[in-house]
Amino acid sequence: MKDGENRDMNRDQAMQDIQTIKSFLEQGQRKLEDSGFHFIFWGLVIPAGFIAFSLIAPRLGFDSLFARLFWPVLCGAGAVVSVVAGVRTPRATGASRYADNVSSALWIGNLVAVGVLFVILYLSQSAVSVSFMAMIAVILGLAYWVYGTVISLRWFSLFALLWWAAAIGISLATIQSAGAVLAAATFVCSFIPGCILFVRKRKGGR
């Protein structure tokens, strides 16, 4: 009798664990859909910034203070907008709160990693290089791959392959062409997924 009761208890516990995992995956996907604005935002800011930088930097010089501070200031301002928008999002509870925390930790860690690269670039008093842009693409690809895998959203994680392909393309390009490749990759890998997530949220689909 005890063995039967233990089996039933183990089965019930296993079912509860499965439901917890399923709830986490669903909440993680829902949280990603809520992030559609951020992807659209960055997918527009970076290409627009690249166009502005390409028009102004050649006149002032790529070693000028403007050229060294343009991207840190732009990305820093963008990060502030993203954080403020995230703070204004209603806080979740239970499994939703856990998925929310995992999502926030991952993307904040990604922003911090890119920010550290900018700090290193500024302290070394160097101009933006091809290897620097390639490293950013690699970091972003890793973030997409990990997050898409964690929440079992394969189509999202596959965008990591585009980021990594862009990193290779950047490493083979000149500095001007590398910037164009990174801007294009940002549009494709950020703006397009953002639009997909926004539409999915509006339709209430998964």
XYZ file of C-alpha atoms in Angstrom:
206
model
C 0.000 0.000 0.000
C 2.821 2.364 0.859
C 4.585 1.677 -2.434
C 1.414 2.551 -4.325
C 0.971 5.770 -2.366
C 4.599 6.725 -2.986
C 4.191 6.102 -6.703
C 1.073 8.275 -6.754
C 2.869 11.026 -4.847
C 5.865 10.865 -7.187
C 3.569 10.965 -10.205
C 1.694 13.966 -8.807
C 4.992 15.730 -8.052
C 6.233 14.995 -11.565
C 3.030 16.417 -13.036
C 3.389 19.534 -10.907
C 7.000 19.950 -12.072
C 5.931 19.578 -15.701
C 3.187 22.161 -15.216
C 5.694 24.521 -13.577
C 8.081 24.162 -16.529
C 5.242 24.616 -19.007
C 4.064 27.719 -17.158
C 7.611 29.120 -17.166
C 7.942 28.572 -20.931
C 4.563 30.171 -21.615
C 5.314 33.142 -19.390
C 8.768 33.501 -20.944
C 7.267 33.624 -24.424
C 4.631 36.087 -23.250
C 7.344 38.244 -21.703
C 9.257 38.213 -24.988
C 6.110 39.311 -26.805
C 5.818 42.171 -24.329
C 9.361 43.171 -25.367
C 8.389 43.803 -28.989
C 8.722 47.549 -28.467
C 12.349 47.222 -27.373
C 13.318 45.208 -30.445
C 11.560 47.621 -32.784
C 13.156 50.558 -30.982
C 16.718 49.241 -31.271
C 16.084 48.021 -34.805
C 15.415 51.631 -35.813
C 17.820 53.521 -33.530
C 21.017 51.747 -34.606
C 20.491 52.020 -38.402
C 19.411 55.672 -37.990
C 22.466 56.295 -35.828
C 24.702 54.707 -38.441
C 23.318 56.982 -41.151
C 23.854 60.067 -38.976
C 27.365 58.933 -38.009
C 28.268 58.266 -41.648
C 27.220 61.786 -42.641
C 28.919 63.665 -39.786
C 32.001 61.666 -38.734
C 33.917 61.979 -42.052
C 33.746 65.777 -41.766
C 34.962 65.910 -38.171
C 37.347 62.959 -38.356
C 36.933 59.406 -37.104
C 39.440 60.106 -34.313
C 37.499 63.143 -33.101
C 35.730 63.361 -29.742
C 32.410 63.221 -31.584
C 33.320 59.932 -33.247
C 34.486 58.394 -29.959
C 31.440 59.493 -27.962
C 28.670 59.183 -30.540
C 27.910 55.482 -30.091
C 28.350 55.333 -26.289
C 26.006 58.321 -25.897
C 23.458 56.991 -28.384
C 23.442 53.478 -26.921
C 23.423 54.838 -23.373
C 20.394 57.013 -24.133
C 18.723 54.042 -25.800
C 19.409 51.879 -22.758
C 17.765 54.495 -20.534
C 14.667 54.468 -22.749
C 14.550 50.655 -22.622
C 14.943 50.563 -18.833
C 12.246 53.210 -18.320
C 9.880 51.356 -20.648
C 10.629 48.116 -18.792
C 10.010 49.694 -15.391
C 6.627 50.948 -16.570
C 5.587 47.406 -17.491
C 3.269 45.912 -14.826
C 5.094 43.521 -12.490
C 4.127 39.862 -12.599
C 3.749 37.320 -9.786
C 4.540 33.623 -9.318
C 5.877 31.824 -12.397
C 5.323 34.996 -14.391
C 7.573 36.905 -11.976
C 10.302 34.275 -12.298
C 10.174 34.395 -16.110
C 10.200 38.186 -15.873
C 13.319 38.113 -13.693
C 15.137 35.683 -16.001
C 14.294 37.817 -19.039
C 15.368 41.057 -17.373
C 18.619 39.547 -16.068
C 19.574 38.238 -19.498
C 18.953 41.435 -21.445
C 20.396 43.707 -18.762
C 23.488 41.511 -18.716
C 23.679 41.846 -22.484
C 23.461 45.651 -22.274
C 26.107 45.711 -19.540
C 28.459 43.544 -21.646
C 28.121 45.894 -24.617
C 28.512 48.877 -22.277
C 31.757 47.438 -20.898
C 33.082 47.142 -24.452
C 32.321 50.837 -24.983
C 34.080 51.747 -21.712
C 37.153 49.783 -22.784
C 37.057 51.489 -26.172
C 36.832 54.947 -24.601
C 39.522 54.339 -21.967
C 41.900 53.059 -24.621
C 41.134 56.228 -26.617
C 40.602 54.123 -29.719
C 38.183 54.600 -32.574
C 35.485 52.018 -33.274
C 37.183 49.073 -34.977
C 36.049 46.121 -37.062
C 36.854 43.654 -34.273
C 34.849 45.770 -31.795
C 31.734 45.635 -33.978
C 32.211 41.912 -34.585
C 32.329 41.297 -30.815
C 29.048 43.180 -30.371
C 27.404 40.955 -32.996
C 28.749 37.827 -31.270
C 27.406 38.976 -27.864
C 23.979 39.762 -29.311
C 23.878 36.425 -31.114
C 24.656 34.616 -27.872
C 21.859 36.487 -26.072
C 19.332 35.534 -28.774
C 20.452 31.912 -28.774
C 20.345 31.494 -24.988
C 17.013 33.265 -24.479
C 15.296 31.556 -27.420
C 16.537 28.183 -26.174
C 15.519 28.800 -22.544
C 11.916 29.641 -23.467
C 11.746 27.063 -26.312
C 11.130 29.625 -29.038
C 13.206 28.188 -31.859
C 12.454 30.813 -34.502
C 13.810 33.503 -32.181
C 16.995 31.627 -31.295
C 17.716 31.071 -35.003
C 18.244 34.817 -35.416
C 21.474 34.185 -33.489
C 22.823 32.507 -36.623
C 22.277 35.747 -38.537
C 24.117 37.714 -35.842
C 27.070 35.331 -35.994
C 27.088 35.358 -39.792
C 27.117 39.166 -39.587
C 30.070 38.985 -37.165
C 32.049 36.982 -39.706
C 31.050 39.381 -42.491
C 32.066 42.357 -40.345
C 35.493 40.850 -39.640
C 36.138 40.602 -43.391
C 34.952 44.128 -44.215
C 36.461 47.599 -44.098
C 35.464 49.839 -41.196
C 32.859 51.703 -43.280
C 31.372 48.509 -44.716
C 31.457 46.823 -41.300
C 29.262 49.569 -39.863
C 26.767 49.080 -42.664
C 26.708 45.313 -42.056
C 26.122 45.787 -38.316
C 23.362 48.338 -38.936
C 21.676 46.021 -41.446
C 21.993 43.048 -39.079
C 20.432 45.107 -36.290
C 17.473 45.987 -38.492
C 16.952 42.395 -39.650
C 17.561 40.735 -36.267
C 15.833 43.335 -34.089
C 13.206 45.287 -35.997
C 11.766 42.275 -37.835
C 11.473 40.035 -34.715
C 10.041 43.046 -32.883
C 7.294 43.401 -35.480
C 6.554 39.666 -35.287
C 6.329 39.804 -31.492
C 4.141 42.912 -31.617
C 1.713 41.240 -34.038
C 1.642 38.052 -31.956
C 0.848 40.067 -28.844
C -1.956 41.945 -30.609
C -3.457 38.699 -31.834
C -2.948 37.009 -28.452
C -1.193 34.088 -30.144
C 1.813 32.053 -29.078
